[in-house]
Short mmCIF file of C-alpha atoms and ligand atoms in Angstrom, two decimals:
data_model
loop_
_atom_site.label_atom_id
_atom_site.label_comp_id
_atom_site.label_asym_id
_atom_site.label_seq_id
_atom_site.Cartn_x
_atom_site.Cartn_y
_atom_site.Cartn_z
CA UNK L 1 -8.59 -14.84 32.63
CA UNK L 2 -11.50 -12.83 31.26
CA UNK L 3 -14.59 -13.21 33.34
CA UNK L 4 -17.70 -13.07 31.21
CA UNK L 5 -20.59 -10.98 32.46
CA UNK L 6 -22.29 -12.91 35.16
CA UNK L 7 -25.42 -14.36 33.68
CA UNK L 8 -27.86 -16.89 34.89
CA UNK L 9 -30.23 -18.45 32.56
CA UNK L 10 -33.40 -20.04 33.66
CA UNK L 11 -32.82 -22.54 30.91
CA UNK L 12 -29.37 -23.51 32.07
CA UNK L 13 -29.31 -22.62 35.77
CA UNK L 14 -25.61 -22.07 35.26
CA UNK L 15 -23.16 -19.28 34.96
CA UNK L 16 -19.98 -19.60 32.94
CA UNK L 17 -16.55 -18.06 32.70
CA UNK L 18 -14.09 -18.27 29.84
CA UNK L 19 -10.52 -19.28 30.71
CA UNK L 20 -7.98 -19.05 27.89
CA UNK L 21 -4.70 -20.87 28.38
CA UNK L 22 -2.07 -21.18 25.61
CA UNK L 23 -1.18 -24.81 24.83
CA UNK L 24 2.50 -25.77 24.25
CA UNK L 25 3.19 -27.13 20.78
CA UNK L 26 4.25 -30.52 22.11
CA UNK L 27 0.67 -31.23 23.12
CA UNK L 28 -1.40 -33.67 21.12
CA UNK L 29 -2.71 -32.29 17.82
CA UNK L 30 -6.31 -32.07 18.87
CA UNK L 31 -5.47 -29.71 21.71
CA UNK L 32 -2.82 -27.78 19.78
CA UNK L 33 -5.09 -24.93 18.77
CA UNK L 34 -3.72 -21.38 19.28
CA UNK L 35 -5.61 -21.17 22.50
CA UNK L 36 -7.30 -23.91 24.27
CA UNK L 37 -10.55 -22.36 25.21
CA UNK L 38 -11.89 -24.17 28.16
CA UNK L 39 -15.39 -23.26 29.10
CA UNK L 40 -15.99 -23.80 32.72
CA UNK L 41 -19.57 -24.26 33.57
CA UNK L 42 -20.21 -23.62 37.18
CA UNK L 43 -23.21 -25.40 38.31
CA UNK L 44 -24.36 -23.90 41.57
CA UNK L 45 -21.10 -22.02 42.09
CA UNK L 46 -18.77 -24.98 42.09
CA UNK L 47 -15.44 -24.28 40.34
CA UNK L 48 -15.18 -27.76 38.93
CA UNK L 49 -14.59 -27.53 35.13
CA UNK L 50 -17.01 -29.71 33.28
CA UNK L 51 -17.12 -30.48 29.62
CA UNK L 52 -20.51 -30.30 27.93
CA UNK L 53 -21.86 -33.67 27.00
CA UNK L 54 -21.80 -33.83 23.18
CA UNK L 55 -25.11 -34.31 21.52
CA UNK L 56 -24.93 -36.62 18.59
CA UNK L 57 -27.60 -35.11 16.42
CA UNK L 58 -26.22 -36.49 13.16
CA UNK L 59 -26.62 -40.18 14.06
CA UNK L 60 -29.79 -40.35 12.01
CA UNK L 61 -28.13 -38.96 8.87
CA UNK L 62 -26.74 -42.20 7.46
CA UNK L 63 -29.75 -44.48 8.09
CA UNK L 64 -32.20 -41.87 6.78
CA UNK L 65 -30.16 -41.18 3.65
CA UNK L 66 -29.67 -44.90 3.09
CA UNK L 67 -33.40 -45.62 3.40
CA UNK L 68 -34.33 -42.81 1.02
CA UNK L 69 -31.75 -43.72 -1.62
CA UNK L 70 -32.44 -47.44 -1.56
CA UNK L 71 -36.19 -46.76 -1.77
CA UNK L 72 -35.79 -44.46 -4.77
CA UNK L 73 -33.57 -46.91 -6.67
CA UNK L 74 -35.94 -49.78 -5.85
CA UNK L 75 -38.88 -47.79 -7.23
CA UNK L 76 -36.84 -47.11 -10.37
CA UNK L 77 -36.22 -50.83 -10.76
CA UNK L 78 -39.85 -51.77 -10.12
CA UNK L 79 -41.07 -49.25 -12.70
CA UNK L 80 -38.58 -50.60 -15.27
CA UNK L 81 -36.77 -47.26 -15.29
CA UNK L 82 -33.69 -49.09 -14.07
CA UNK L 83 -32.82 -51.97 -16.44
CA UNK L 84 -32.30 -55.57 -15.40
CA UNK L 85 -29.91 -58.09 -16.94
CA UNK L 86 -28.69 -57.42 -20.50
CA UNK L 87 -30.53 -59.59 -23.06
CA UNK L 88 -27.30 -60.30 -24.92
CA UNK L 89 -25.04 -61.22 -22.01
CA UNK L 90 -21.97 -61.31 -24.24
CA UNK L 91 -22.23 -57.62 -25.08
CA UNK L 92 -22.50 -55.02 -22.30
CA UNK L 93 -25.53 -52.78 -22.99
CA UNK L 94 -24.78 -49.16 -23.91
CA UNK L 95 -24.11 -46.61 -21.16
CA UNK L 96 -27.54 -45.05 -21.67
CA UNK L 97 -29.12 -48.14 -20.12
CA UNK L 98 -28.38 -46.88 -16.62
CA UNK L 99 -29.95 -43.49 -17.21
CA UNK L 100 -33.64 -42.95 -16.38
CA UNK L 101 -35.67 -44.55 -19.18
CA UNK L 102 -32.32 -45.70 -20.55
CA UNK L 103 -33.78 -49.10 -21.21
CA UNK L 104 -36.00 -47.40 -23.79
CA UNK L 105 -32.84 -46.20 -25.54
CA UNK L 106 -31.11 -49.51 -25.55
CA UNK L 107 -33.99 -52.01 -25.39
CA UNK L 108 -31.28 -54.48 -24.62
CA UNK L 109 -32.18 -55.40 -21.03
CA UNK L 110 -34.68 -57.64 -19.31
CA UNK L 111 -36.86 -56.14 -16.55
CA UNK L 112 -35.52 -56.18 -12.96
CA UNK L 113 -36.93 -59.41 -11.51
CA UNK L 114 -37.89 -59.68 -7.81
CA UNK L 115 -35.04 -62.10 -6.88
CA UNK L 116 -32.46 -59.81 -8.49
CA UNK L 117 -33.97 -56.80 -6.75
CA UNK L 118 -33.89 -58.52 -3.37
CA UNK L 119 -30.26 -59.53 -3.94
CA UNK L 120 -29.18 -56.00 -4.85
CA UNK L 121 -31.05 -54.35 -1.96
CA UNK L 122 -29.49 -56.86 0.45
CA UNK L 123 -26.01 -56.33 -1.03
CA UNK L 124 -26.44 -52.57 -0.69
CA UNK L 125 -27.52 -52.74 2.95
CA UNK L 126 -24.64 -55.11 3.75
CA UNK L 127 -22.09 -52.85 2.02
CA UNK L 128 -23.34 -49.75 3.84
CA UNK L 129 -23.10 -51.52 7.20
CA UNK L 130 -19.68 -52.98 6.34
CA UNK L 131 -18.38 -49.57 5.27
CA UNK L 132 -19.59 -47.97 8.50
CA UNK L 133 -18.13 -50.77 10.61
CA UNK L 134 -14.80 -50.70 8.74
CA UNK L 135 -14.38 -46.93 9.10
CA UNK L 136 -15.46 -47.07 12.75
CA UNK L 137 -12.87 -49.80 13.41
CA UNK L 138 -10.20 -47.24 12.51
CA UNK L 139 -11.73 -43.97 13.77
CA UNK L 140 -12.59 -45.43 17.20
CA UNK L 141 -8.98 -46.23 18.23
CA UNK L 142 -7.80 -43.00 16.57
CA UNK L 143 -10.25 -40.90 18.59
CA UNK L 144 -8.80 -42.48 21.75
CA UNK L 145 -5.19 -41.95 20.84
CA UNK L 146 -4.49 -45.57 19.88
CA UNK L 147 -3.70 -44.72 16.26
CA UNK L 148 -1.86 -41.82 14.64
CA UNK L 149 -4.46 -39.82 12.65
CA UNK L 150 -2.11 -39.74 9.66
CA UNK L 151 -1.91 -43.54 9.66
CA UNK L 152 -5.67 -43.80 10.23
CA UNK L 153 -6.32 -41.56 7.23
CA UNK L 154 -4.07 -43.63 4.98
CA UNK L 155 -5.33 -46.98 6.24
CA UNK L 156 -8.87 -45.93 5.36
CA UNK L 157 -7.58 -44.53 2.07
CA UNK L 158 -5.70 -47.74 1.20
CA UNK L 159 -8.34 -50.27 2.20
CA UNK L 160 -11.79 -48.71 1.67
CA UNK L 161 -11.96 -48.85 -2.11
CA UNK L 162 -10.42 -52.34 -2.52
CA UNK L 163 -12.78 -53.73 0.14
CA UNK L 164 -15.69 -52.11 -1.67
CA UNK L 165 -14.67 -53.69 -4.98
CA UNK L 166 -14.31 -57.03 -3.17
CA UNK L 167 -18.03 -57.01 -2.32
CA UNK L 168 -19.12 -56.16 -5.87
CA UNK L 169 -19.76 -59.87 -6.64
CA UNK L 170 -22.58 -59.75 -4.06
CA UNK L 171 -24.56 -57.60 -6.48
CA UNK L 172 -26.54 -59.19 -9.31
CA UNK L 173 -25.77 -59.19 -13.02
CA UNK L 174 -28.58 -56.71 -13.64
CA UNK L 175 -27.27 -53.65 -15.47
CA UNK L 176 -28.91 -51.46 -12.83
CA UNK L 177 -27.03 -53.22 -9.97
CA UNK L 178 -24.28 -50.62 -10.33
CA UNK L 179 -26.77 -47.92 -9.34
CA UNK L 180 -27.54 -49.79 -6.13
CA UNK L 181 -23.80 -50.22 -5.49
CA UNK L 182 -23.18 -46.52 -6.15
CA UNK L 183 -25.36 -45.70 -3.13
CA UNK L 184 -22.45 -46.78 -0.88
CA UNK L 185 -19.89 -44.17 -2.00
CA UNK L 186 -22.70 -41.64 -2.38
CA UNK L 187 -23.68 -41.99 1.28
CA UNK L 188 -20.06 -41.67 2.37
CA UNK L 189 -19.70 -38.57 0.24
CA UNK L 190 -22.74 -37.18 2.08
CA UNK L 191 -21.17 -38.04 5.46
CA UNK L 192 -17.94 -36.28 4.50
CA UNK L 193 -19.88 -33.29 3.16
CA UNK L 194 -21.87 -32.95 6.39
CA UNK L 195 -18.76 -33.35 8.54
CA UNK L 196 -16.81 -30.83 6.48
CA UNK L 197 -19.55 -28.20 6.26
CA UNK L 198 -21.12 -28.27 9.71
CA UNK L 199 -18.07 -26.60 11.23
CA UNK L 200 -17.58 -29.36 13.74
CA UNK L 201 -13.85 -28.70 13.54
CA UNK L 202 -11.27 -29.71 16.10
CA UNK L 203 -11.95 -30.23 19.79
CA UNK L 204 -11.44 -26.73 21.16
CA UNK L 205 -12.77 -25.04 18.05
CA UNK L 206 -15.98 -27.02 18.01
CA UNK L 207 -16.41 -26.60 21.76
CA UNK L 208 -15.96 -22.86 21.49
CA UNK L 209 -18.07 -22.60 18.36
CA UNK L 210 -20.87 -24.80 19.51
CA UNK L 211 -21.02 -23.70 23.10
CA UNK L 212 -22.45 -20.36 22.20
CA UNK L 213 -24.17 -19.65 25.41
CA UNK L 214 -25.81 -16.54 24.02
CA UNK L 215 -27.95 -19.00 22.19
CA UNK L 216 -28.28 -21.94 24.56
CA UNK L 217 -30.59 -23.85 22.29
CA UNK L 218 -29.87 -27.58 22.10
CA UNK L 219 -28.61 -27.13 18.55
CA UNK L 220 -25.75 -24.96 19.81
CA UNK L 221 -24.37 -27.83 21.91
CA UNK L 222 -21.40 -29.75 20.50
CA UNK L 223 -22.53 -32.24 17.87
CA UNK L 224 -19.84 -34.90 18.19
CA UNK L 225 -21.56 -37.31 15.84
CA UNK L 226 -19.88 -40.12 13.94
CA UNK L 227 -19.35 -37.66 11.07
CA UNK L 228 -17.26 -35.47 13.36
CA UNK L 229 -15.29 -38.47 14.60
CA UNK L 230 -14.76 -39.55 11.00
CA UNK L 231 -13.69 -36.11 9.83
CA UNK L 232 -11.20 -35.66 12.68
CA UNK L 233 -9.73 -39.14 12.21
CA UNK L 234 -9.01 -38.59 8.52
CA UNK L 235 -7.84 -35.00 8.84
CA UNK L 236 -4.12 -34.19 8.74
CA UNK L 237 -4.53 -30.97 10.70
CA UNK L 238 -7.49 -31.95 12.85
CA UNK L 239 -9.75 -29.55 10.99
CA UNK L 240 -12.95 -31.33 10.00
CA UNK L 241 -13.19 -29.17 6.86
CA UNK L 242 -10.37 -31.25 5.40
CA UNK L 243 -12.99 -33.95 4.82
CA UNK L 244 -14.05 -31.93 1.76
CA UNK L 245 -10.60 -32.24 0.19
CA UNK L 246 -8.81 -35.55 -0.46
CA UNK L 247 -11.39 -37.81 1.21
CA UNK L 248 -14.31 -36.26 -0.70
CA UNK L 249 -12.48 -36.54 -4.04
CA UNK L 250 -11.66 -40.15 -3.20
CA UNK L 251 -15.29 -41.20 -2.69
CA UNK L 252 -16.42 -39.21 -5.75
CA UNK L 253 -13.87 -41.09 -7.89
CA UNK L 254 -15.29 -44.30 -6.44
CA UNK L 255 -18.86 -43.14 -7.19
CA UNK L 256 -18.10 -42.28 -10.83
CA UNK L 257 -16.16 -45.51 -11.37
CA UNK L 258 -18.99 -47.60 -9.87
CA UNK L 259 -21.77 -45.87 -11.78
CA UNK L 260 -20.20 -45.50 -15.24
CA UNK L 261 -17.53 -48.22 -15.45
CA UNK L 262 -18.52 -50.91 -12.90
CA UNK L 263 -16.94 -54.27 -13.70
CA UNK L 264 -17.80 -54.16 -17.39
CA UNK L 265 -14.23 -53.05 -17.98
CA UNK L 266 -10.93 -53.06 -16.02
CA UNK L 267 -10.56 -49.28 -16.47
CA UNK L 268 -12.31 -48.23 -13.28
CA UNK L 269 -10.78 -51.08 -11.28
CA UNK L 270 -7.24 -50.06 -12.22
CA UNK L 271 -8.00 -46.37 -11.61
CA UNK L 272 -9.43 -47.06 -8.15
CA UNK L 273 -6.72 -49.55 -7.15
CA UNK L 274 -3.96 -47.15 -8.21
CA UNK L 275 -5.57 -44.26 -6.32
CA UNK L 276 -6.25 -46.29 -3.18
CA UNK L 277 -3.54 -48.93 -2.82
CA UNK L 278 -0.76 -47.23 -4.78
CA UNK L 279 -1.12 -43.75 -3.30
CA UNK L 280 -1.99 -45.11 0.13
CA UNK L 281 1.09 -47.36 0.43
CA UNK L 282 3.29 -44.58 -0.96
CA UNK L 283 2.32 -42.45 2.04
CA UNK L 284 2.50 -45.22 4.65
CA UNK L 285 5.86 -46.58 3.40
CA UNK L 286 7.29 -43.26 2.30
CA UNK L 287 6.84 -41.67 5.73
CA UNK L 288 8.60 -44.64 7.34
CA UNK L 289 11.40 -45.48 4.92
CA UNK L 290 11.77 -42.37 2.77
CA UNK L 291 13.69 -39.97 5.00
CA UNK L 292 17.07 -40.81 3.44
CA UNK L 293 16.02 -41.17 -0.18
CA UNK L 294 14.01 -38.09 -1.10
CA UNK L 295 13.65 -37.27 -4.79
CA UNK L 296 15.93 -34.42 -5.82
CA UNK L 297 13.12 -32.63 -7.69
CA UNK L 298 10.48 -33.19 -4.99
CA UNK L 299 11.86 -33.21 -1.46
CA UNK L 300 8.43 -34.00 -0.04
CA UNK L 301 8.42 -37.43 -1.61
CA UNK L 302 10.84 -40.34 -1.70
CA UNK L 303 12.05 -43.24 -3.80
CA UNK L 304 10.76 -45.61 -1.12
CA UNK L 305 7.30 -44.09 -1.40
CA UNK L 306 7.34 -44.34 -5.20
CA UNK L 307 8.46 -47.98 -5.12
CA UNK L 308 5.63 -48.72 -2.69
CA UNK L 309 3.28 -46.89 -5.05
CA UNK L 310 4.26 -49.11 -8.00
CA UNK L 311 4.07 -52.35 -6.03
CA UNK L 312 0.76 -51.41 -4.43
CA UNK L 313 -0.78 -50.35 -7.73
CA UNK L 314 0.23 -53.50 -9.60
CA UNK L 315 -0.75 -55.92 -6.85
CA UNK L 316 -3.94 -54.03 -6.04
CA UNK L 317 -5.09 -53.89 -9.67
CA UNK L 318 -4.07 -57.46 -10.47
CA UNK L 319 -5.63 -58.80 -7.27
CA UNK L 320 -8.96 -57.04 -7.77
CA UNK L 321 -9.22 -57.99 -11.45
CA UNK L 322 -8.40 -61.61 -10.57
CA UNK L 323 -10.99 -61.61 -7.76
CA UNK L 324 -13.76 -60.20 -9.95
CA UNK L 325 -12.97 -62.66 -12.79
CA UNK L 326 -12.72 -65.60 -10.39
CA UNK L 327 -16.08 -64.81 -8.78
CA UNK L 328 -17.68 -64.51 -12.22
CA UNK L 329 -18.53 -60.84 -11.72
CA UNK L 330 -16.24 -59.83 -14.56
CA UNK L 331 -15.53 -61.44 -17.92
CA UNK L 332 -11.95 -62.76 -18.28
CA UNK L 333 -9.59 -60.39 -20.08
CA UNK L 334 -8.04 -61.46 -23.40
CA UNK L 335 -4.57 -61.09 -21.81
CA UNK L 336 -2.62 -63.83 -20.03
CA UNK L 337 -1.44 -63.10 -16.50
CA UNK L 338 2.12 -62.12 -17.39
CA UNK L 339 0.96 -59.79 -20.15
CA UNK L 340 -1.57 -58.24 -17.77
CA UNK L 341 1.10 -57.79 -15.06
CA UNK L 342 3.48 -56.18 -17.54
CA UNK L 343 0.85 -53.69 -18.69
CA UNK L 344 -0.18 -52.95 -15.10
CA UNK L 345 3.49 -52.29 -14.33
CA UNK L 346 3.71 -49.72 -17.12
CA UNK L 347 0.54 -48.01 -15.82
CA UNK L 348 1.87 -48.02 -12.24
CA UNK L 349 5.29 -46.58 -13.16
CA UNK L 350 3.75 -43.76 -15.20
CA UNK L 351 1.26 -42.97 -12.42
CA UNK L 352 4.05 -43.02 -9.83
CA UNK L 353 5.65 -40.26 -11.88
CA UNK L 354 2.35 -38.38 -12.05
CA UNK L 355 2.08 -38.67 -8.25
CA UNK L 356 5.38 -36.83 -7.90
CA UNK L 357 4.20 -33.76 -9.83
CA UNK L 358 3.83 -31.18 -7.05
CA UNK L 359 1.50 -28.73 -8.77
CA UNK L 360 -1.36 -31.16 -9.35
CA UNK L 361 -3.59 -32.77 -6.70
CA UNK L 362 -2.77 -36.47 -6.93
CA UNK L 363 -6.27 -37.36 -5.74
CA UNK L 364 -7.39 -36.38 -9.24
CA UNK L 365 -4.28 -36.85 -11.38
CA UNK L 366 -3.50 -40.42 -10.30
CA UNK L 367 -6.90 -42.07 -10.93
CA UNK L 368 -7.46 -40.14 -14.16
CA UNK L 369 -4.01 -41.09 -15.47
CA UNK L 370 -4.49 -44.72 -14.47
CA UNK L 371 -7.91 -44.87 -16.11
CA UNK L 372 -6.71 -43.36 -19.40
CA UNK L 373 -3.69 -45.69 -19.55
CA UNK L 374 -5.87 -48.71 -18.67
CA UNK L 375 -8.31 -47.77 -21.44
CA UNK L 376 -5.40 -47.77 -23.89
CA UNK L 377 -3.43 -50.77 -22.64
CA UNK L 378 -6.13 -53.08 -21.25
CA UNK L 379 -9.35 -52.43 -23.08
N1 CTP V 401 5.96 -40.98 -3.38
C1 CTP V 401 5.77 -40.63 -2.08
C2 CTP V 401 4.50 -40.25 -1.59
C3 CTP V 401 4.36 -39.89 -0.25
N2 CTP V 401 5.45 -39.95 0.59
C4 CTP V 401 5.34 -39.61 2.02
O1 CTP V 401 3.96 -39.50 2.41
C5 CTP V 401 3.64 -38.18 2.85
C6 CTP V 401 2.25 -37.78 2.41
O2 CTP V 401 2.18 -38.00 1.03
P1 CTP V 401 1.07 -37.22 0.17
O3 CTP V 401 0.80 -37.92 -1.10
O4 CTP V 401 1.47 -35.79 0.08
O5 CTP V 401 -0.20 -37.39 1.08
P2 CTP V 401 -1.27 -36.28 1.38
O6 CTP V 401 -1.30 -35.32 0.22
O7 CTP V 401 -1.06 -35.75 2.72
O8 CTP V 401 -2.59 -37.15 1.41
P3 CTP V 401 -3.72 -37.12 0.34
O9 CTP V 401 -3.06 -37.58 -0.93
O10 CTP V 401 -4.73 -38.05 0.88
O11 CTP V 401 -4.21 -35.68 0.25
C7 CTP V 401 4.73 -37.31 2.21
O12 CTP V 401 4.90 -36.12 2.93
C8 CTP V 401 5.95 -38.23 2.29
O13 CTP V 401 6.48 -38.19 3.61
C9 CTP V 401 6.71 -40.34 0.10
O14 CTP V 401 7.68 -40.37 0.84
N3 CTP V 401 6.84 -40.67 -1.22
C1 LIG V 402 -9.47 -40.85 4.00
C2 LIG V 402 -9.72 -41.08 2.56
C3 LIG V 402 -9.06 -40.40 1.60
C4 LIG V 402 -8.02 -39.38 1.90
O1 LIG V 402 -6.89 -39.53 1.08
C5 LIG V 402 -10.78 -42.09 2.18
C6 LIG V 402 -12.15 -41.77 2.80
C7 LIG V 402 -13.05 -43.00 2.68
C8 LIG V 402 -14.45 -42.80 3.26
C9 LIG V 402 -14.44 -42.15 4.61
C10 LIG V 402 -15.17 -44.15 3.40
C11 LIG V 402 -15.36 -44.83 2.02
C12 LIG V 402 -16.10 -46.17 2.18
C13 LIG V 402 -16.29 -46.86 0.82
C14 LIG V 402 -17.03 -45.99 -0.15
C15 LIG V 402 -17.04 -48.17 0.97
C16 LIG V 402 -16.25 -49.23 1.74
C17 LIG V 402 -17.08 -50.52 1.81
C18 LIG V 402 -16.29 -51.74 2.30
C19 LIG V 402 -17.16 -52.95 2.31
C20 LIG V 402 -15.58 -51.50 3.59
#
């Protein structure tokens, strides 16, 4: 018990004392910091501990960033900087078409018409709202102890990207539609960046850090915004800074695949499905059924997890390719279904091996390996 110097502050009309109590290790993760610093704020001398009410000052981040990005891309489309539908629909226009003034390079696209623009803006707004609602549907129960954070992290990992690719048919056939779609992973990358860099850490840490009563300005009060909730729900250790690791790489892979591969080719689809569904199911199934069948060369991972990886990758890739072809978003491949499944199986088995390599971050190695193999075997 270390009483702080008595201080009253006209601004706060309170005094405070710091009580540090060690927390046993069997306590829930979020309270298992080395010391659970509990700030007691005495209001008028009462000894009742009271937690500061968090101020969500990041709730305007997502809508503001969404409005700015959609406005900028719309202006690009209206000024013909962003190209519309390819003139020769049988041949995808060159990559340069998506770059600013790229249509001048290729000359192979119509202008962005108003109906196409309205469709792509609407699809973007819907996807942003759906992404926020989907993530919230997992972080909300996790924040209240209804879901193990490790399962929450992997459920979001497994489902986010496939669900995003499932809404791709909502976007138009304009070449620039991929730039609108790329706004969705870009905004989530921004959310993760803000959560990981604003030091909103775990419960005690953020309380201690943000309740700096030497500077009782509103900005020093805990900012428990949705970004903090998101970062804690997808963090293995409870440290919000983890949002800048696996999760950030995941959405950047999704951004690059959307912007530069889109559904012109199966390469990005296979890379994303292998990263999301394959690696996600490997974790979820491996942690449950892998205890007795660990690999001899990598005791952290199991045969059960690798089998789940292969099955998830094949079914995820095949399912998403089939969906995009069936909805007309993607041209049919020149392979029949069994040939496609066989090639996807080869890609999945090789990537399952890559996932077992302990010295490389599988958030990079798996999608890159899947994309290179898909370019060779499917394109
Ligand atoms: N082939 C695999 C892959 C994973 N696992 C199980 O899932 C856990 C987490 O797997 P990992 O890929 O290491 O996930 P993280 O690295 O924690 O998550 P991320 O890839 O998102 O960073 C492993 O400890 C193991 O219990 C497994 O049994 N077999
Ligand atoms: C926890 C993650 C990886 C760790 O291995 C994944 C983080 C995912 C982001 C928090 C949210 C990504 C949302 C997608 C870009 C869009 C989904 C849209 C869809 C319609 C639900």
